[in-house]
Coordinates of C-alpha atoms in Angstrom, one line a residue:
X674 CA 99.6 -93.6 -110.2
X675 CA 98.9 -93.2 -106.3
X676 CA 101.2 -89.8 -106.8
X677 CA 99.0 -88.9 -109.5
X678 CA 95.8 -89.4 -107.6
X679 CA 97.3 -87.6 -104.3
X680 CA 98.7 -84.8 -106.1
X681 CA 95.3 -83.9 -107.8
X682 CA 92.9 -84.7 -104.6
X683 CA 95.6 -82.2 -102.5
X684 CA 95.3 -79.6 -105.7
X685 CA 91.3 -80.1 -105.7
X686 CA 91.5 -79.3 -101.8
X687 CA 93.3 -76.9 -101.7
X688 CA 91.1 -75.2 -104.3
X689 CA 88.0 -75.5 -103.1
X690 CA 88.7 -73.9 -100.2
X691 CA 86.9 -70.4 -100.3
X692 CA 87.4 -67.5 -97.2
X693 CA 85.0 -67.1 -95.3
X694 CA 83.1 -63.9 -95.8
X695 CA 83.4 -62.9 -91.9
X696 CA 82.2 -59.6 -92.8
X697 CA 78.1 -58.5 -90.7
X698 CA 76.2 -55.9 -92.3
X699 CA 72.8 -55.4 -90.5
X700 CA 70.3 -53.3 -89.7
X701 CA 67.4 -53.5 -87.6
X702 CA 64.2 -50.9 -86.7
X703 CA 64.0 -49.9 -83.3
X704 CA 61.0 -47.4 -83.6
X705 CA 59.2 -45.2 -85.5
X706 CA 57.0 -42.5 -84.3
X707 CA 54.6 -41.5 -85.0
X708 CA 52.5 -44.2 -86.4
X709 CA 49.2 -41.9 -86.7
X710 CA 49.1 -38.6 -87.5
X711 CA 47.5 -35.9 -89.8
X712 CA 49.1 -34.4 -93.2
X713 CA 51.5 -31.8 -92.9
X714 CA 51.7 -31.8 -89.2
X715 CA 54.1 -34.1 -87.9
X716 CA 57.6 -35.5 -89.0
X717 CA 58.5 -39.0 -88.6
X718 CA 61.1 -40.1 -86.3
X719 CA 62.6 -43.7 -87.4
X720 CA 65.4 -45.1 -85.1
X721 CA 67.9 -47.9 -86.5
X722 CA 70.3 -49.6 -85.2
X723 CA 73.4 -50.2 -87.7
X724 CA 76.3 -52.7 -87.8
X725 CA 78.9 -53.5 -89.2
X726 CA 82.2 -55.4 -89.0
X727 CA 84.5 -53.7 -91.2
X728 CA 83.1 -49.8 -90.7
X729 CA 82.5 -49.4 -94.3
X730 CA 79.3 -47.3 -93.5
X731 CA 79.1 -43.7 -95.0
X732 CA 81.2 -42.0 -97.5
X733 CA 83.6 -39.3 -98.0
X734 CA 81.7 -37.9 -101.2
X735 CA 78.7 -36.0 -100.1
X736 CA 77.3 -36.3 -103.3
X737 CA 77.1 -40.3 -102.6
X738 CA 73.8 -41.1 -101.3
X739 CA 73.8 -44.6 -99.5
X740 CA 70.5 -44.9 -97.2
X741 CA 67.3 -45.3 -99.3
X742 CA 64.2 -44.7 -97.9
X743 CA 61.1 -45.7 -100.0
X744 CA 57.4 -45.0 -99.6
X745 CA 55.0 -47.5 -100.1
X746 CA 53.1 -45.7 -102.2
X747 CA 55.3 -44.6 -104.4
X748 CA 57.7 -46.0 -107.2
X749 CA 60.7 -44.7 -106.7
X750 CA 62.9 -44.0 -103.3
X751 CA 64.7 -41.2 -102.2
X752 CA 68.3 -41.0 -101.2
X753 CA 70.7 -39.7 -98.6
X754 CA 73.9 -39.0 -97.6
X755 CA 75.4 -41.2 -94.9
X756 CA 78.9 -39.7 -93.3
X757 CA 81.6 -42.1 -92.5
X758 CA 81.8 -43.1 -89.1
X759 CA 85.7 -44.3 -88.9
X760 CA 88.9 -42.6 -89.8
X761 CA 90.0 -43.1 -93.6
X762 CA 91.4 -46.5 -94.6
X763 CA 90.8 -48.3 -91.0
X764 CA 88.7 -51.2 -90.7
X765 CA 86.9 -50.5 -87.3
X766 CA 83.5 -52.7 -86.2
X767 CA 80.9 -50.1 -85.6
X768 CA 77.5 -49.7 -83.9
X769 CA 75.4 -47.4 -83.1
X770 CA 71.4 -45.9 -83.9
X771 CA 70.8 -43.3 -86.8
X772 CA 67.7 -41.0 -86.0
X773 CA 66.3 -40.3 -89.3
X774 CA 63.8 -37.8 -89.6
X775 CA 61.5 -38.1 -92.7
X776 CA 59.3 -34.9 -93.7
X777 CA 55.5 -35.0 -92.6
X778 CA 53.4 -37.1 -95.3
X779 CA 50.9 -36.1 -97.2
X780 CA 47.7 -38.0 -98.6
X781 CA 48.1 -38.4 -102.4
X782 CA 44.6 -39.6 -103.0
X783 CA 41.3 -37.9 -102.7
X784 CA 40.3 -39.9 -99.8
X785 CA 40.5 -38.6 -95.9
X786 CA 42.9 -41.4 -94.7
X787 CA 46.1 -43.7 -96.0
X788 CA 47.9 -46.0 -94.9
X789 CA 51.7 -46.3 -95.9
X790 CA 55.4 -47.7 -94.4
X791 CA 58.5 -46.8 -95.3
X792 CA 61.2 -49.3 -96.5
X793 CA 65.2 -48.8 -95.6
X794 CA 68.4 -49.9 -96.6
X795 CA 72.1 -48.8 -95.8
X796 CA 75.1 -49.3 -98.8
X797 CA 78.4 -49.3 -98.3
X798 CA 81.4 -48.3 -99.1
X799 CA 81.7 -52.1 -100.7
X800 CA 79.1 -51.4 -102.9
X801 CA 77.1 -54.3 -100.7
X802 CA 74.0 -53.2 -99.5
X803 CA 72.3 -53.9 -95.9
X804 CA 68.9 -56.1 -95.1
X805 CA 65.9 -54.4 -95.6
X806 CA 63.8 -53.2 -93.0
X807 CA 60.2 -52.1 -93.2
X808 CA 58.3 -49.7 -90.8
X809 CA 54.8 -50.4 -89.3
X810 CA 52.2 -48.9 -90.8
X811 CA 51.4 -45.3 -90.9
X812 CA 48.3 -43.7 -90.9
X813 CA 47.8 -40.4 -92.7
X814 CA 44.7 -38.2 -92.0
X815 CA 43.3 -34.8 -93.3

């Protein structure tokens, strides 16, 4: 009976132990610039710094559009295309910043001034997608 009960507390153990899922995937906003400006007159220039473990960030198919940029204001995001940053099939930890430039706004009321902010996320090659980050808020003027 002890045999029994030692045999089934070493299988129960044994399969409750899960791997650790060692793998980072983070983003974080470094600036964005700028934060006032009038329609049509002045791209925006967001910085983020990017990490992850495994290098999974960016893919070979330039039709595959991983960072998603959404505007407050509106319902849907827009999407682009990422390029890998590490050889094919190698797991390298990578870091770095990714300028992205996003097209001057434009007010989409009738009114002289909005506000907005962009919100970002990064997925990768996993299908596992990044933290989201959020600009300050931007001021649109006539």
């Amino acid at each position: 009976m002890k045999k029994i009960l030692f045999i089934s507390l070493l299988v129960f153990i044994i399969s409750s132990c899960k791997k650790e899922d060692d793998s980072l995937f983070n983003i974080s906003l470094l600036s964005t610039s700028p934060i006032s400006l009038q329609e049509f007159q002045e791209n925006i220039i967001v910085e983020i710094e990017f990490e992850h473990s495994e290098g999974f960030m960016g893919f070979y198919d330039p039709d595959y559009l991983s960072l998603e940029v959404k505007d407050s204001r509106l319902t849907n995001a827009d999407y682009y295309h990422l390029i890998p940053l590490n050889p094919p099939d190698n797991e390298l930890a990578i870091k770095g910043i990714i300028q992205l430039e996003i097209d001057a706004p434009f007010i989409l009321g009738s009114g002289n001034l909005e506000t907005l902010f962009f919100t970002m996320r990064i997925q990768d090659r996993e299908g596992e997608w990044s933290n989201d980050i959020s600009t300050p808020l931007i001021s649109v003027s006539r």
